[in-house]
Coordinates of C-alpha atoms and ligand atoms in Angstrom, one line a residue:
M1 CA 129.4 25.9 69.0
A2 CA 127.9 28.2 71.3
Q3 CA 130.6 30.4 73.8
D4 CA 129.1 29.5 76.2
S5 CA 129.0 25.7 76.3
L6 CA 132.8 25.5 77.2
P7 CA 133.1 23.3 80.2
R8 CA 134.3 26.2 83.6
D9 CA 136.5 25.4 86.0
T10 CA 138.6 28.3 86.7
G11 CA 137.7 31.6 88.6
P12 CA 135.6 34.8 89.0
R13 CA 134.9 35.7 84.8
S14 CA 134.4 38.6 83.5
A15 CA 130.6 39.6 83.0
G16 CA 131.0 41.6 80.6
P17 CA 132.6 41.5 77.1
G18 CA 136.8 42.3 77.3
I19 CA 138.4 45.6 76.4
D20 CA 138.0 45.5 72.3
A21 CA 141.3 46.9 71.1
V22 CA 140.2 47.6 67.6
S23 CA 141.8 50.1 64.9
T24 CA 142.1 52.6 62.4
P25 CA 144.3 55.0 61.2
A26 CA 142.8 57.4 63.7
R27 CA 142.0 56.7 66.1
R28 CA 143.5 53.7 67.3
T29 CA 142.2 52.2 70.2
V30 CA 137.8 51.8 71.4
L31 CA 136.9 50.4 74.6
R32 CA 134.3 49.0 75.0
G33 CA 131.6 49.7 77.3
G34 CA 132.3 53.8 77.7
L35 CA 135.7 52.9 79.7
A36 CA 138.2 55.5 79.1
T37 CA 141.8 55.0 78.5
L38 CA 144.2 56.3 81.1
L39 CA 147.3 55.2 81.6
A40 CA 149.6 55.7 84.3
P41 CA 153.3 56.3 83.8
V42 CA 155.5 53.9 85.4
A43 CA 159.2 53.9 86.7
G44 CA 161.7 51.5 85.8
C45 CA 163.3 48.9 88.6
A46 CA 163.5 45.1 87.9
T47 CA 163.3 42.8 84.7
P48 CA 160.6 40.5 84.8
G49 CA 161.9 37.2 85.7
T50 CA 164.2 38.4 87.9
P51 CA 164.2 37.0 91.5
R52 CA 163.6 40.8 92.8
L53 CA 159.5 40.2 90.5
A54 CA 159.5 37.0 91.1
A55 CA 159.4 37.8 94.7
A56 CA 156.5 39.4 94.2
G57 CA 154.7 36.7 94.1
L58 CA 151.9 37.7 91.6
R59 CA 149.1 35.7 91.4
I60 CA 146.5 36.4 88.0
G61 CA 144.6 38.6 89.0
F62 CA 142.8 39.2 86.3
E63 CA 139.7 37.3 85.2
G64 CA 139.2 34.8 82.3
L65 CA 138.1 36.5 79.1
E66 CA 135.6 34.0 76.2
V67 CA 137.3 32.4 72.7
S68 CA 136.0 34.6 71.0
T69 CA 135.9 34.5 67.7
A70 CA 135.3 38.0 66.2
D71 CA 138.0 39.7 63.8
G72 CA 139.2 41.8 66.3
L73 CA 141.7 41.8 69.7
R74 CA 139.7 41.4 72.9
V75 CA 141.6 41.2 75.7
A76 CA 141.0 41.0 80.0
H77 CA 139.1 43.7 81.4
G78 CA 140.6 46.0 83.1
Y79 CA 143.4 46.7 80.8
T80 CA 144.4 47.9 76.9
A81 CA 145.6 46.0 74.6
T82 CA 146.7 49.3 71.2
P83 CA 148.0 48.5 68.1
F84 CA 151.5 49.6 66.1
L85 CA 154.5 49.0 64.2
A86 CA 152.1 47.5 60.7
W87 CA 154.5 45.8 58.9
G88 CA 154.9 47.6 56.7
E89 CA 155.4 51.2 58.0
P90 CA 159.2 51.8 59.0
V91 CA 161.0 51.7 61.1
G92 CA 163.1 54.9 60.5
I93 CA 166.2 54.8 60.2
A94 CA 168.2 58.4 60.7
G95 CA 169.0 60.4 56.9
G96 CA 166.7 58.2 55.1
P97 CA 163.0 58.5 53.5
M98 CA 160.8 56.3 55.5
P99 CA 158.1 56.0 52.9
A100 CA 154.9 54.9 54.2
F101 CA 153.0 51.9 54.2
R102 CA 150.8 51.6 50.4
D103 CA 147.1 50.0 51.6
D104 CA 147.8 47.6 48.1
A105 CA 150.6 46.4 49.1
G106 CA 152.2 48.5 46.4
N107 CA 155.5 49.5 48.0
S108 CA 158.8 48.3 46.0
A109 CA 161.4 46.5 47.2
A110 CA 163.8 48.6 48.2
E111 CA 160.8 50.3 50.3
Q112 CA 160.6 47.7 52.6
A113 CA 163.9 47.5 52.9
L114 CA 163.6 49.8 55.2
Q115 CA 159.5 49.9 56.4
L116 CA 159.0 46.5 59.1
G117 CA 158.2 43.3 57.4
M118 CA 156.1 40.6 57.1
H119 CA 153.7 38.1 60.0
H120 CA 156.1 39.3 63.4
D121 CA 157.7 36.9 65.9
G122 CA 159.8 36.8 68.6
M123 CA 160.2 39.6 70.2
H124 CA 162.1 42.0 73.0
Y125 CA 162.2 45.0 74.7
F126 CA 166.0 46.1 75.1
P127 CA 165.6 49.6 77.4
L128 CA 167.7 52.2 75.9
E129 CA 169.4 53.5 79.5
P130 CA 169.3 49.7 81.3
G131 CA 169.2 50.1 85.1
S132 CA 167.7 54.0 84.7
A133 CA 164.5 55.7 85.8
D134 CA 164.1 54.9 81.9
A135 CA 164.1 52.4 81.6
S136 CA 160.5 51.7 81.2
R137 CA 160.5 54.1 78.9
R138 CA 162.9 54.5 76.1
G139 CA 163.6 51.6 74.4
L140 CA 164.3 49.3 71.6
L141 CA 162.2 46.4 70.6
V142 CA 163.3 44.0 68.6
M143 CA 161.6 41.5 66.5
N144 CA 161.8 39.0 63.6
H145 CA 159.6 38.4 60.4
E146 CA 159.6 34.9 60.5
Y147 CA 157.1 34.6 56.9
V148 CA 155.6 36.5 53.9
D149 CA 152.0 35.7 52.6
D150 CA 152.9 36.6 49.4
G151 CA 149.3 37.0 47.7
L152 CA 150.0 39.5 50.3
L153 CA 153.0 41.3 50.1
H154 CA 153.0 42.0 46.0
T155 CA 149.7 44.0 45.1
T156 CA 148.8 41.1 42.2
G157 CA 150.3 38.1 44.3
T158 CA 152.4 35.9 42.9
A159 CA 150.9 36.7 39.4
D160 CA 153.8 37.8 37.1
W161 CA 156.7 35.9 39.7
S162 CA 160.1 39.0 38.9
A163 CA 162.6 39.5 40.2
E164 CA 161.6 42.6 41.7
K165 CA 158.6 40.4 43.7
V166 CA 161.4 38.0 44.5
A167 CA 163.6 40.8 46.1
K168 CA 160.7 42.6 48.0
S169 CA 160.1 39.7 49.9
Q170 CA 163.5 39.2 50.5
A171 CA 163.6 42.8 52.1
S172 CA 160.1 41.3 54.1
H173 CA 162.5 38.2 56.0
G174 CA 164.7 39.6 59.1
I175 CA 165.1 40.9 61.7
S176 CA 163.7 45.3 62.6
V177 CA 164.7 47.0 64.8
V178 CA 162.4 50.1 66.1
E179 CA 163.4 53.0 69.1
V180 CA 160.5 52.8 71.4
A181 CA 159.2 55.0 73.8
L182 CA 156.7 56.2 76.6
V183 CA 154.9 59.9 75.9
D184 CA 152.0 60.8 78.2
G185 CA 150.9 57.1 78.9
R186 CA 151.2 56.3 75.3
W187 CA 153.8 53.9 73.8
Q188 CA 155.0 55.0 70.3
P189 CA 157.9 54.5 67.9
V190 CA 161.1 57.2 67.9
R191 CA 161.4 58.4 63.7
P192 CA 163.5 59.0 62.6
S193 CA 166.5 57.1 65.8
P194 CA 169.7 56.6 65.3
R195 CA 169.5 52.9 65.8
A196 CA 166.8 52.1 63.7
R197 CA 167.9 49.7 62.0
R198 CA 166.4 46.5 59.0
I199 CA 167.9 43.4 59.3
T200 CA 167.1 41.4 55.4
A201 CA 167.8 37.8 53.8
T202 CA 170.8 40.2 52.0
T203 CA 172.5 41.3 55.1
P204 CA 175.4 40.1 54.9
F205 CA 176.0 38.4 58.5
E206 CA 179.5 36.2 59.9
L207 CA 179.5 32.8 60.1
R208 CA 181.5 31.8 63.3
G209 CA 182.2 29.0 65.4
P210 CA 183.5 24.9 64.5
A211 CA 181.8 25.5 61.9
A212 CA 182.4 28.6 59.8
G213 CA 184.9 27.8 56.9
H214 CA 184.4 24.7 56.9
R215 CA 184.5 22.9 53.3
L216 CA 180.4 22.7 53.6
M217 CA 180.0 26.3 54.0
R218 CA 181.3 27.4 51.2
T219 CA 179.8 29.2 48.2
A220 CA 180.9 30.4 45.1
A221 CA 180.5 33.5 46.6
D222 CA 181.9 33.2 49.4
P223 CA 184.9 30.9 48.2
T224 CA 186.1 31.1 53.0
G225 CA 182.5 30.2 53.6
T226 CA 182.4 32.8 56.6
R227 CA 180.2 35.3 55.1
V228 CA 177.1 34.8 54.1
L229 CA 174.1 36.9 53.3
G230 CA 171.6 36.8 55.3
T231 CA 168.6 35.8 57.1
F232 CA 165.2 34.7 57.3
A233 CA 162.2 32.0 58.4
N234 CA 163.9 34.0 62.2
C235 CA 160.9 32.4 64.8
A236 CA 161.2 33.0 68.0
A237 CA 163.5 34.6 70.2
G238 CA 166.2 35.2 72.8
M239 CA 167.5 38.1 74.0
T240 CA 170.4 37.2 77.0
P241 CA 172.6 38.3 79.5
W242 CA 174.5 40.4 78.3
G243 CA 172.1 42.6 76.5
T244 CA 172.1 40.6 72.4
Y245 CA 169.7 39.3 70.6
L246 CA 169.3 35.7 69.7
S247 CA 166.7 34.0 66.4
G248 CA 166.7 30.5 64.8
E249 CA 165.7 30.1 60.9
E250 CA 163.1 28.0 61.3
N251 CA 162.1 26.7 58.1
F252 CA 165.0 27.7 55.9
P253 CA 164.8 24.4 53.3
D254 CA 160.9 26.2 52.8
Y255 CA 163.5 29.1 50.6
F256 CA 165.7 26.6 48.2
T257 CA 165.0 24.2 45.4
T258 CA 166.6 20.9 44.7
A259 CA 166.9 18.8 41.7
D260 CA 163.8 16.9 40.4
T261 CA 165.4 14.2 43.7
P262 CA 166.8 16.1 46.6
T263 CA 169.3 14.3 48.0
R264 CA 169.8 11.7 50.6
H265 CA 171.1 14.9 53.0
E266 CA 168.9 17.2 51.5
Q267 CA 165.4 15.1 52.1
R268 CA 166.4 13.9 55.7
W269 CA 166.2 18.3 56.1
G270 CA 163.6 18.6 53.9
L271 CA 164.3 20.2 50.4
R272 CA 162.2 19.5 48.3
K273 CA 163.1 20.2 44.2
T274 CA 159.8 23.4 44.6
G275 CA 160.2 24.6 47.6
W276 CA 157.3 27.3 48.5
Y277 CA 159.2 30.5 48.1
N278 CA 160.1 30.1 44.9
W279 CA 163.2 32.0 44.6
A280 CA 164.7 30.4 42.9
A281 CA 163.3 31.4 39.9
H282 CA 165.5 35.2 40.1
D283 CA 168.5 33.8 43.2
P284 CA 170.5 31.3 41.6
R285 CA 171.7 31.4 45.3
F286 CA 168.6 29.3 45.7
D287 CA 168.9 26.2 43.4
T288 CA 170.7 24.1 45.8
V289 CA 171.5 22.2 41.6
R290 CA 174.5 25.2 41.6
H291 CA 175.0 25.7 44.8
P292 CA 174.5 22.4 46.9
N293 CA 176.2 23.7 50.5
E294 CA 174.1 27.2 49.7
P295 CA 171.3 25.7 52.7
H296 CA 174.4 25.1 54.9
R297 CA 174.4 28.0 55.8
F298 CA 171.3 28.9 57.5
G299 CA 169.6 26.4 60.1
W300 CA 171.3 28.3 62.6
V301 CA 171.2 30.8 65.8
V302 CA 171.8 34.5 64.7
E303 CA 172.8 36.8 67.7
V304 CA 172.2 40.7 67.8
D305 CA 173.3 43.3 68.3
P306 CA 170.7 45.4 69.3
Y307 CA 172.2 48.5 70.4
D308 CA 174.9 49.2 67.6
P309 CA 173.6 49.8 64.4
A310 CA 176.6 49.2 61.7
S311 CA 177.6 45.7 63.8
T312 CA 178.4 42.3 61.7
P313 CA 176.0 40.0 63.3
V314 CA 176.6 36.6 63.8
K315 CA 175.4 33.2 63.0
R316 CA 176.8 31.1 65.5
T317 CA 177.2 27.6 64.4
A318 CA 179.0 25.8 68.1
L319 CA 175.5 25.6 68.4
G320 CA 174.1 23.5 65.8
R321 CA 172.5 23.3 62.6
A322 CA 168.6 22.9 63.4
V323 CA 165.2 24.5 61.8
H324 CA 165.2 26.1 65.5
E325 CA 162.4 27.6 67.4
G326 CA 165.3 30.0 68.7
A327 CA 167.9 30.0 71.7
W328 CA 167.3 31.4 75.3
V329 CA 170.4 31.8 78.2
A330 CA 170.1 30.6 81.3
V331 CA 173.7 31.1 83.4
T332 CA 175.4 28.3 85.6
K333 CA 176.4 29.3 88.4
D334 CA 179.5 30.1 87.7
G335 CA 178.9 32.3 85.2
R336 CA 178.8 29.8 81.9
A337 CA 176.1 30.8 79.1
V338 CA 174.3 27.6 78.7
V339 CA 171.3 27.6 76.1
Y340 CA 168.6 25.8 75.3
S341 CA 166.8 25.5 71.5
G342 CA 164.7 23.3 70.0
E343 CA 163.8 22.5 66.6
D344 CA 160.0 22.5 65.2
A345 CA 159.6 19.9 63.0
V346 CA 157.7 16.2 63.8
F347 CA 160.7 13.7 65.7
E348 CA 163.4 16.3 66.1
Y349 CA 165.0 17.2 69.2
I350 CA 165.6 19.7 72.2
Y351 CA 169.3 20.7 72.4
R352 CA 171.7 22.3 74.5
F353 CA 174.9 24.3 74.0
V354 CA 177.4 24.8 77.6
S355 CA 179.7 27.9 77.5
R356 CA 183.2 27.1 77.6
D357 CA 183.6 30.6 78.8
R358 CA 182.5 32.6 81.7
I359 CA 179.5 36.0 80.4
R360 CA 181.9 39.1 81.2
P361 CA 181.0 42.5 81.5
G362 CA 180.8 44.5 78.8
G363 CA 177.7 44.0 76.9
F364 CA 178.2 42.3 73.1
K365 CA 182.2 43.5 72.2
A366 CA 183.1 41.7 75.5
N367 CA 181.5 38.5 74.6
R368 CA 181.6 38.7 70.8
E369 CA 183.2 34.9 70.9
L370 CA 181.5 34.1 74.0
L371 CA 178.8 31.4 72.3
D372 CA 181.7 30.1 69.7
H373 CA 183.6 27.6 72.6
G374 CA 182.0 25.6 74.1
T375 CA 179.5 21.7 74.0
L376 CA 176.8 21.0 71.9
Y377 CA 173.8 18.6 73.8
V378 CA 170.8 16.4 72.9
A379 CA 168.2 15.7 74.9
R380 CA 168.0 11.9 75.7
F381 CA 164.3 11.9 77.9
D382 CA 163.4 8.4 79.8
A383 CA 160.7 6.4 80.2
D384 CA 161.3 6.6 85.0
G385 CA 161.0 10.7 85.1
R386 CA 165.3 11.6 83.9
G387 CA 166.6 12.5 81.1
R388 CA 170.6 12.5 80.1
W389 CA 172.2 15.0 77.6
L390 CA 174.0 13.9 75.1
P391 CA 177.1 16.0 73.1
L392 CA 178.1 16.2 70.0
R393 CA 181.3 15.7 70.6
H394 CA 183.3 13.9 67.0
G395 CA 185.6 11.9 67.3
E396 CA 183.1 10.4 70.1
G397 CA 180.6 7.0 70.3
P398 CA 179.1 7.0 66.5
L399 CA 180.3 10.3 65.5
T400 CA 183.2 9.0 63.3
A401 CA 184.4 10.2 59.9
A402 CA 183.6 6.3 59.2
N403 CA 179.4 7.0 59.7
G404 CA 180.4 10.9 57.2
F405 CA 181.5 13.3 60.1
A406 CA 184.5 14.7 59.2
D407 CA 185.6 16.5 61.8
Q408 CA 183.9 18.6 64.2
G409 CA 181.8 20.8 61.5
E410 CA 180.4 18.2 60.3
V411 CA 178.8 17.0 63.2
L412 CA 177.3 20.8 63.0
I413 CA 176.2 21.5 59.7
K414 CA 174.8 17.9 60.3
A415 CA 173.4 18.1 64.1
R416 CA 170.2 16.2 62.7
Q417 CA 171.4 12.8 62.0
A418 CA 173.9 13.0 64.4
S419 CA 171.5 13.5 66.9
D420 CA 169.6 9.8 65.2
L421 CA 173.0 8.7 65.6
L422 CA 173.2 8.9 69.3
G423 CA 169.7 7.9 70.1
A424 CA 168.3 11.4 71.1
T425 CA 163.9 11.3 72.1
P426 CA 162.3 12.6 68.9
M427 CA 159.9 15.2 70.1
D428 CA 156.2 16.9 69.4
R429 CA 158.1 20.0 68.1
P430 CA 159.5 21.5 70.1
E431 CA 158.2 25.7 70.0
W432 CA 159.2 28.4 72.2
L433 CA 161.6 27.3 75.9
A434 CA 161.2 29.5 79.1
I435 CA 163.4 29.1 81.9
D436 CA 161.5 29.8 85.5
P437 CA 164.5 32.5 87.3
T438 CA 163.1 30.9 90.5
S439 CA 162.2 27.1 90.7
R440 CA 164.8 27.0 87.5
W441 CA 163.1 24.3 86.2
V442 CA 162.9 24.7 82.3
H443 CA 160.4 24.7 80.5
C444 CA 159.4 23.5 76.2
T445 CA 156.6 23.4 74.4
L446 CA 155.4 20.8 72.7
T447 CA 152.8 22.5 70.2
N448 CA 151.9 19.8 68.3
N449 CA 152.5 16.1 65.7
T450 CA 149.5 14.5 64.0
Q451 CA 152.0 11.5 63.2
R452 CA 152.9 10.5 66.2
G453 CA 151.1 6.2 66.8
P454 CA 152.0 3.5 65.4
G455 CA 153.9 2.7 62.6
A456 CA 155.5 6.2 62.0
R457 CA 158.7 7.6 62.8
A458 CA 158.2 7.3 66.0
D459 CA 154.9 5.7 68.8
V460 CA 154.6 7.3 71.7
D461 CA 157.3 7.2 75.2
A462 CA 157.2 8.6 77.9
A463 CA 157.7 13.0 77.2
N464 CA 155.5 12.3 73.7
P465 CA 152.7 10.2 75.5
R466 CA 150.5 11.0 72.6
A467 CA 148.9 9.7 69.4
N468 CA 147.6 12.1 66.9
N469 CA 148.7 14.9 68.7
T470 CA 146.8 17.8 67.6
M471 CA 147.5 19.5 71.3
G472 CA 149.9 19.3 72.3
Q473 CA 152.1 20.1 75.7
I474 CA 154.1 21.3 77.4
I475 CA 157.1 20.0 79.0
R476 CA 159.6 20.5 81.7
W477 CA 163.0 19.8 83.4
R478 CA 165.4 20.5 86.2
E479 CA 168.9 19.9 85.3
D480 CA 171.0 17.7 88.0
G481 CA 172.4 20.4 89.9
D482 CA 173.3 23.7 88.2
F483 CA 172.9 24.4 84.2
D484 CA 175.6 22.2 83.1
G485 CA 174.4 19.1 85.1
D486 CA 174.9 16.0 82.3
G487 CA 171.2 14.7 83.3
F488 CA 168.0 16.4 85.0
E489 CA 164.1 14.6 86.1
W490 CA 161.8 16.2 83.5
N491 CA 158.2 15.5 83.7
H492 CA 154.9 17.8 82.0
L493 CA 154.0 20.7 82.8
V494 CA 149.8 20.3 81.2
L495 CA 148.9 18.5 78.3
A496 CA 147.3 20.6 76.0
G497 CA 143.1 19.7 75.3
D498 CA 140.3 20.6 75.5
P499 CA 137.8 18.4 78.5
A500 CA 134.5 18.7 76.9
N501 CA 136.4 16.5 73.8
T502 CA 134.9 13.0 72.7
R503 CA 138.6 11.7 71.9
P504 CA 140.7 11.0 74.1
E505 CA 144.3 11.4 73.4
A506 CA 142.6 15.5 73.3
R507 CA 141.1 15.8 76.3
G508 CA 144.8 17.0 77.9
N509 CA 144.4 17.8 81.8
T510 CA 144.9 21.7 81.2
V511 CA 143.1 23.6 84.3
G512 CA 141.5 26.1 84.1
D513 CA 140.9 27.6 80.7
P514 CA 141.8 25.1 78.1
F515 CA 144.2 25.8 75.0
G516 CA 146.1 23.6 72.2
S517 CA 149.0 23.9 70.4
P518 CA 151.3 25.3 72.6
D519 CA 153.8 28.0 70.9
T520 CA 154.9 31.0 72.4
I521 CA 156.0 30.9 76.6
A522 CA 157.6 33.3 78.1
F523 CA 157.6 34.0 82.0
G524 CA 156.9 37.6 83.1
P525 CA 155.9 39.8 86.4
G526 CA 155.7 37.5 89.3
G527 CA 156.7 34.7 87.7
L528 CA 153.4 34.1 85.7
L529 CA 154.1 32.0 82.6
W530 CA 152.9 33.3 80.1
I531 CA 150.9 30.8 76.8
G532 CA 150.2 31.8 73.8
S533 CA 148.4 28.6 71.2
D534 CA 149.3 28.6 67.7
V535 CA 146.5 26.3 66.4
S536 CA 147.4 26.3 62.4
T537 CA 144.5 27.8 60.3
S538 CA 143.2 24.7 58.7
A539 CA 142.5 23.5 63.0
L540 CA 140.7 26.2 64.5
N541 CA 137.5 26.3 65.3
S542 CA 136.9 22.7 64.1
G543 CA 138.0 19.0 65.1
D544 CA 139.8 19.5 68.4
N545 CA 139.6 22.3 68.5
A546 CA 136.6 23.4 67.3
R547 CA 134.8 25.0 71.1
L548 CA 139.1 27.0 71.7
G549 CA 137.6 29.9 69.0
N550 CA 141.3 31.9 67.4
N551 CA 144.5 31.7 68.9
Q552 CA 145.0 33.2 72.0
L553 CA 147.6 34.3 74.4
L554 CA 147.4 32.4 78.1
A555 CA 148.2 33.0 81.8
C556 CA 149.7 29.9 83.9
D557 CA 150.1 30.4 87.7
P558 CA 152.9 27.2 87.5
A559 CA 152.0 26.8 91.2
T560 CA 148.4 25.2 90.6
R561 CA 149.3 24.0 87.5
T562 CA 145.7 26.9 86.1
T563 CA 145.4 29.0 82.9
R564 CA 143.0 31.6 82.2
R565 CA 142.9 33.4 78.7
F566 CA 144.1 36.9 78.6
L567 CA 144.2 38.2 75.5
V568 CA 142.4 36.4 71.8
G569 CA 143.3 38.2 68.7
P570 CA 141.5 38.2 65.2
V571 CA 140.8 35.7 62.6
N572 CA 143.3 32.7 61.8
C573 CA 146.4 35.3 63.6
E574 CA 149.1 33.3 66.1
L575 CA 150.5 35.2 69.5
T576 CA 153.7 35.1 69.2
G577 CA 156.5 37.3 71.0
V578 CA 155.7 38.0 74.4
C579 CA 157.7 40.1 76.6
F580 CA 158.3 42.9 78.6
T581 CA 159.6 46.4 79.3
P582 CA 162.1 45.8 83.4
D583 CA 159.1 47.0 86.1
G584 CA 156.3 44.7 84.2
R585 CA 153.8 47.1 82.8
T586 CA 153.6 46.8 79.7
M587 CA 153.5 44.3 78.1
F588 CA 154.3 43.7 74.6
V589 CA 153.6 41.2 72.2
N590 CA 153.0 40.1 68.4
I591 CA 149.5 38.7 66.2
Q592 CA 151.1 37.2 63.3
H593 CA 149.0 36.4 60.3
P594 CA 145.6 37.6 60.8
G595 CA 143.1 36.9 57.7
E596 CA 145.8 34.1 56.8
M597 CA 144.1 31.2 55.0
P598 CA 144.0 28.1 55.1
G599 CA 146.4 25.5 54.0
G600 CA 147.7 28.5 51.3
R601 CA 148.8 32.0 50.4
N602 CA 145.4 34.5 50.3
D603 CA 144.1 36.7 46.8
P604 CA 145.3 39.3 46.1
A605 CA 142.1 40.0 44.6
N606 CA 140.3 39.7 48.2
P607 CA 142.7 40.5 51.0
R608 CA 140.0 41.3 52.7
R609 CA 138.1 37.8 52.6
W610 CA 139.5 36.2 56.3
S611 CA 140.2 39.6 58.3
N612 CA 141.2 43.0 57.8
W613 CA 142.7 43.7 61.6
P614 CA 144.4 46.1 62.8
D615 CA 143.8 49.0 60.3
F616 CA 140.3 47.6 58.9
C617 CA 140.6 50.0 56.0
P618 CA 138.6 49.6 52.9
T619 CA 141.0 49.5 50.4
G620 CA 143.5 47.8 53.4
R621 CA 144.7 43.8 53.7
P622 CA 145.4 42.0 57.0
R623 CA 149.1 43.5 58.4
S624 CA 151.0 41.3 61.1
A625 CA 151.8 44.3 64.0
T626 CA 153.1 44.7 67.4
V627 CA 150.1 45.2 70.6
V628 CA 151.5 47.1 73.6
V629 CA 149.2 46.4 76.6
R630 CA 148.3 48.2 79.6
K631 CA 146.9 48.1 83.0
L632 CA 144.7 50.8 83.3
D633 CA 145.5 51.4 87.0
G634 CA 149.0 51.5 85.3
G635 CA 149.6 47.8 87.8
M636 CA 151.4 44.8 86.6
I637 CA 150.3 42.8 83.7
G638 CA 148.2 40.0 85.2
S639 CA 148.0 40.7 88.7
Ligands
FEO1 FE1 157.6 29.8 63.2 FE2 157.9 27.1 65.2 O1 156.9 27.7 64.9
CA2 CA1 156.3 29.4 66.7
CA3 CA1 153.4 26.7 66.0

């Protein structure tokens, strides 16, 4: 349908096209309309989301974009959007080779382990010198690489599946740390850098907390149950007040292979006979028949100290095992950490962890045990707009040995089953969370759930009010008293949808530019809430999403709930990982899976069928990449 048929009730919008950042290796940013790129240097100041910036009270200052179905990046008038750090670029680890990306995906597994992984997702910017004048000019971009498309990752796709291809797939997952600097108005990677790092599906991790060493965590390779190789399926990301990076291990069941009939426990976790990635064919630890406890070592929140490339990353079992989207930290008035997380799967749950101890000054080293001690809760949303946090404590209520929980470790490893018994509220796929630093409302995107309705595992309820929920909603709650309160009030910030839809359940109550399937959210300069959409590739531009164009990033004014379209991605991508420099004058956002094949893997014989972003190389392929967004006048993003 034509773009101009969309219903409009927003404020003024751009008369001309937005800036289309079309990148080529030689010329990364092309500005339509003859505008020049003039990025003024900026000085560091407060951190976005802190009271200082929030008090500035910025309202949306740009004109909303039209929807777009083009294979390009569109950003609001007055801004530039420039891709860099694409899949396959070297991260710049000092003292070793920095292999360049090969357009035919011909890099080896060993080379991939030194390059940015595939399918960038959750990301944060860590200033090299927090609080200094250079805080917004030199920093570390830390991002995870959620998953791979084996049709694009290897020159010949999944044909002749081999140990080398499994190794390259494993090396394409995990986390990258890249040093970046703003030089002459342009953000660039600093290569080599002593802080650059790759963490992959084979990097040693330490398991800590109540489930570390548990009998269900022990394997032939690790009889102690305290050391595990790697992280993968990392989705969203959080940043702790003590300067570390948190990431959730999301769709880990897809990497394992079970017996013909999975056990009941395996079925509850979505494990199945043939995992999508087929690592077990050449790496037996992913075969649960031979190694039934290996899946227990995934599904955790991982913590990385980005400032120390020699540090051992940690899996925090006290936060519970789940298909974790990510983890986000609030702080109680007396200085304890409160970690919120959700589980992105239909009819799964929202969790909260409250630390026993207070945050201490001194970074990761001083807080190495902080997230090992505390209480995990799961949320129940009641119909009267109130809610309760239900503790997952062994021995309390149904969480007993008679019900299959021998100890606290087993409660945490089987957090789904524990939450089932506690009567937690099954949600519509919880994705990212964002905590308003001023109002203290905690927001969570519930991206969609087409299975909800009569006869399904759960019918509609107050918090998840739509059957066949194709569009999703953003729920929010405010704790009674401090962040560790037992109860909370809740409501919906918005039911996503397109007011022009004929199906009532898909109309939503958006104010301004409509969107569907909210996923990424983050508070930015001036207290604006940034919302990224992730309509699945098979649903984009069709059905209830017929008029919404490619996936997009919008700004939302929480005071009025007005949303305005800021950035539209290339074909079949998702926008994710929004973060900001401390001065609020640079936004980084990830473009994930451009050119994704609807419902499957890309054809290696025709990798450019859907998209060729960002290189548009005639012999290349689409690549996930980070995008730098700046305002032409050097102002705050969103102003
Ligand atoms: Fe990886 Fe829930 O998105
Ligand atoms: Ca997501
Ligand atoms: Ca999603």
